[in-house]
Amino acid sequence: SRGLGDVYKRQERYRQEYLKQRLEKQASLDLLTGLYNHVTGELLIKSRIDNSAHMYSAFVIFDIDSFKLVNDTYGHYFGDCVIQYVAKRLAECTREDQDIAIRYGGDEFVVYIEYKDSDNIEDIVKRIFNYVTDEYDGYKISVSMGISLSVNCGLHYYNMYQCADKALYEAKKSGRGCYRFYSE
């Protein structure tokens, strides 16, 4: 019977470890979308930047145009469905082991992309932009997007974030449903 008690103890330790790992993973994800949440996403990007020999990376920020109007017109449940749909589309068009997709909060999303000099970053961004700009249940989803490149802003998280944010608001000034690369 002593051996049976050891088996139960091992099973309980295994169960506790499994639950701990599951809770840690769940805490790192945004509950509505299943993408990384703001805190975890920021830590992952910073870690990637710190440990990267990669010279080429892009920081993309986008949000859903006129999202308050979506909630006011169609209701918050529909708004949540639109956010989930955009997140699903984003997850489908990003490269699982190379890109980091985050729901930053509300209707705002971030994607961190590492690429090679031989890659055409404009094509990569255009693919993501076109993929998330879609239709959900008869509603045409429009996004505005700002992009910063490490070659223009340096390979530092806050510089890349700030440049992408400036580009996002330049895109919004020129009209909804477009993207802009940061340039000085």
PDB file of C-alpha atoms in Angstrom, residues 4-111:
ATOM      1  CA  LEU A   4       0.229   3.025  -4.043  1.00  0.00           C
ATOM      2  CA  GLY A   5       0.527   6.143  -1.844  1.00  0.00           C
ATOM      3  CA  ASP A   6       3.662   7.169  -3.752  1.00  0.00           C
ATOM      4  CA  VAL A   7       1.813   6.741  -7.044  1.00  0.00           C
ATOM      5  CA  TYR A   8      -1.001   9.007  -5.812  1.00  0.00           C
ATOM      6  CA  LYS A   9       1.519  11.603  -4.617  1.00  0.00           C
ATOM      7  CA  ARG A  10       3.282  11.569  -7.985  1.00  0.00           C
ATOM      8  CA  GLN A  11      -0.057  11.861  -9.802  1.00  0.00           C
ATOM      9  CA  GLU A  12      -1.057  14.793  -7.588  1.00  0.00           C
ATOM     10  CA  ARG A  13       2.297  16.562  -8.192  1.00  0.00           C
ATOM     11  CA  TYR A  14       1.885  15.999 -11.931  1.00  0.00           C
ATOM     12  CA  ARG A  15      -1.696  17.338 -11.805  1.00  0.00           C
ATOM     13  CA  GLN A  16      -0.591  20.405  -9.818  1.00  0.00           C
ATOM     14  CA  GLU A  17       2.273  21.110 -12.251  1.00  0.00           C
ATOM     15  CA  TYR A  18      -0.053  20.681 -15.223  1.00  0.00           C
ATOM     16  CA  LEU A  19      -2.602  23.094 -13.696  1.00  0.00           C
ATOM     17  CA  LYS A  20       0.148  25.606 -12.895  1.00  0.00           C
ATOM     18  CA  GLN A  21       1.453  25.538 -16.484  1.00  0.00           C
ATOM     19  CA  ARG A  22      -2.069  25.833 -17.876  1.00  0.00           C
ATOM     20  CA  LEU A  23      -2.883  28.809 -15.647  1.00  0.00           C
ATOM     21  CA  GLU A  24       0.391  30.536 -16.561  1.00  0.00           C
ATOM     22  CA  LYS A  25      -0.363  30.119 -20.254  1.00  0.00           C
ATOM     23  CA  GLN A  26      -3.946  31.295 -19.791  1.00  0.00           C
ATOM     24  CA  ALA A  27      -2.742  34.377 -17.872  1.00  0.00           C
ATOM     25  CA  SER A  28      -0.485  35.322 -20.791  1.00  0.00           C
ATOM     26  CA  LEU A  29      -3.359  35.364 -23.273  1.00  0.00           C
ATOM     27  CA  ASP A  30      -6.079  37.893 -23.911  1.00  0.00           C
ATOM     28  CA  LEU A  31      -9.332  36.272 -22.788  1.00  0.00           C
ATOM     29  CA  LEU A  32     -11.462  37.575 -25.654  1.00  0.00           C
ATOM     30  CA  THR A  33      -9.135  36.792 -28.561  1.00  0.00           C
ATOM     31  CA  GLY A  34      -6.633  34.144 -27.477  1.00  0.00           C
ATOM     32  CA  LEU A  35      -3.763  36.332 -28.730  1.00  0.00           C
ATOM     33  CA  TYR A  36      -1.023  37.372 -26.330  1.00  0.00           C
ATOM     34  CA  ASN A  37      -2.127  40.117 -23.967  1.00  0.00           C
ATOM     35  CA  HIS A  38      -0.404  43.508 -23.748  1.00  0.00           C
ATOM     36  CA  VAL A  39       1.934  42.635 -20.855  1.00  0.00           C
ATOM     37  CA  THR A  40       3.056  39.253 -22.170  1.00  0.00           C
ATOM     38  CA  GLY A  41       3.347  40.557 -25.719  1.00  0.00           C
ATOM     39  CA  GLU A  42       5.526  43.461 -24.653  1.00  0.00           C
ATOM     40  CA  LEU A  43       7.809  41.131 -22.678  1.00  0.00           C
ATOM     41  CA  LEU A  44       8.086  38.726 -25.625  1.00  0.00           C
ATOM     42  CA  ILE A  45       8.956  41.528 -28.048  1.00  0.00           C
ATOM     43  CA  LYS A  46      11.544  43.009 -25.673  1.00  0.00           C
ATOM     44  CA  SER A  47      13.076  39.573 -25.177  1.00  0.00           C
ATOM     45  CA  ARG A  48      13.146  38.971 -28.931  1.00  0.00           C
ATOM     46  CA  ILE A  49      14.818  42.353 -29.505  1.00  0.00           C
ATOM     47  CA  ASP A  50      17.365  41.777 -26.720  1.00  0.00           C
ATOM     48  CA  ASN A  51      18.274  38.297 -27.951  1.00  0.00           C
ATOM     49  CA  SER A  52      18.098  38.988 -31.638  1.00  0.00           C
ATOM     50  CA  ALA A  53      20.912  38.984 -34.087  1.00  0.00           C
ATOM     51  CA  HIS A  54      18.195  39.993 -36.543  1.00  0.00           C
ATOM     52  CA  MET A  55      18.786  43.464 -37.892  1.00  0.00           C
ATOM     53  CA  TYR A  56      15.463  43.714 -39.689  1.00  0.00           C
ATOM     54  CA  SER A  57      12.225  43.944 -37.789  1.00  0.00           C
ATOM     55  CA  ALA A  58       8.930  45.780 -38.081  1.00  0.00           C
ATOM     56  CA  PHE A  59       6.573  46.965 -35.369  1.00  0.00           C
ATOM     57  CA  VAL A  60       2.982  47.226 -36.609  1.00  0.00           C
ATOM     58  CA  ILE A  61       0.149  48.884 -34.684  1.00  0.00           C
ATOM     59  CA  PHE A  62      -3.388  48.896 -36.014  1.00  0.00           C
ATOM     60  CA  ASP A  63      -6.869  49.516 -34.778  1.00  0.00           C
ATOM     61  CA  ILE A  64     -10.353  49.073 -36.120  1.00  0.00           C
ATOM     62  CA  ASP A  65     -11.659  52.284 -37.648  1.00  0.00           C
ATOM     63  CA  SER A  66     -14.690  53.907 -35.987  1.00  0.00           C
ATOM     64  CA  PHE A  67     -14.949  51.066 -33.488  1.00  0.00           C
ATOM     65  CA  LYS A  68     -16.999  53.101 -31.002  1.00  0.00           C
ATOM     66  CA  LEU A  69     -19.581  53.469 -33.756  1.00  0.00           C
ATOM     67  CA  VAL A  70     -19.645  49.663 -34.174  1.00  0.00           C
ATOM     68  CA  ASN A  71     -20.469  49.236 -30.478  1.00  0.00           C
ATOM     69  CA  ASP A  72     -22.997  52.097 -30.483  1.00  0.00           C
ATOM     70  CA  THR A  73     -24.751  50.915 -33.654  1.00  0.00           C
ATOM     71  CA  TYR A  74     -24.601  47.124 -33.403  1.00  0.00           C
ATOM     72  CA  GLY A  75     -24.003  46.547 -29.680  1.00  0.00           C
ATOM     73  CA  HIS A  76     -21.067  45.436 -27.579  1.00  0.00           C
ATOM     74  CA  TYR A  77     -21.586  41.734 -28.282  1.00  0.00           C
ATOM     75  CA  PHE A  78     -21.263  42.377 -32.015  1.00  0.00           C
ATOM     76  CA  GLY A  79     -18.220  44.576 -31.310  1.00  0.00           C
ATOM     77  CA  ASP A  80     -16.620  41.721 -29.370  1.00  0.00           C
ATOM     78  CA  CYS A  81     -17.358  39.386 -32.288  1.00  0.00           C
ATOM     79  CA  VAL A  82     -15.645  41.816 -34.688  1.00  0.00           C
ATOM     80  CA  ILE A  83     -12.581  41.971 -32.397  1.00  0.00           C
ATOM     81  CA  GLN A  84     -12.497  38.158 -32.200  1.00  0.00           C
ATOM     82  CA  TYR A  85     -12.791  37.887 -35.963  1.00  0.00           C
ATOM     83  CA  VAL A  86      -9.967  40.375 -36.576  1.00  0.00           C
ATOM     84  CA  ALA A  87      -7.806  38.492 -34.048  1.00  0.00           C
ATOM     85  CA  LYS A  88      -8.577  35.187 -35.778  1.00  0.00           C
ATOM     86  CA  ARG A  89      -7.651  36.661 -39.160  1.00  0.00           C
ATOM     87  CA  LEU A  90      -4.463  38.137 -37.686  1.00  0.00           C
ATOM     88  CA  ALA A  91      -3.455  34.795 -36.178  1.00  0.00           C
ATOM     89  CA  GLU A  92      -4.080  33.080 -39.530  1.00  0.00           C
ATOM     90  CA  CYS A  93      -1.832  35.423 -41.505  1.00  0.00           C
ATOM     91  CA  THR A  94       1.117  35.722 -39.123  1.00  0.00           C
ATOM     92  CA  ARG A  95       3.958  33.251 -39.002  1.00  0.00           C
ATOM     93  CA  GLU A  96       3.611  31.259 -35.795  1.00  0.00           C
ATOM     94  CA  ASP A  97       7.267  30.962 -34.793  1.00  0.00           C
ATOM     95  CA  GLN A  98       8.494  34.268 -36.215  1.00  0.00           C
ATOM     96  CA  ASP A  99       5.830  36.930 -35.613  1.00  0.00           C
ATOM     97  CA  ILE A 100       4.337  38.030 -32.309  1.00  0.00           C
ATOM     98  CA  ALA A 101       0.655  38.996 -32.519  1.00  0.00           C
ATOM     99  CA  ILE A 102      -0.870  40.864 -29.576  1.00  0.00           C
ATOM    100  CA  ARG A 103      -4.170  42.365 -28.624  1.00  0.00           C
ATOM    101  CA  TYR A 104      -2.854  45.557 -27.091  1.00  0.00           C
ATOM    102  CA  GLY A 105      -6.218  46.554 -25.667  1.00  0.00           C
ATOM    103  CA  GLY A 106      -9.667  47.567 -26.846  1.00  0.00           C
ATOM    104  CA  ASP A 107      -9.620  47.437 -30.634  1.00  0.00           C
ATOM    105  CA  GLU A 108      -5.842  47.899 -30.921  1.00  0.00           C
ATOM    106  CA  PHE A 109      -3.467  45.177 -32.085  1.00  0.00           C
ATOM    107  CA  VAL A 110       0.318  44.911 -32.449  1.00  0.00           C
ATOM    108  CA  VAL A 111       2.414  42.606 -34.611  1.00  0.00           C
TER     109      VAL A 111
END
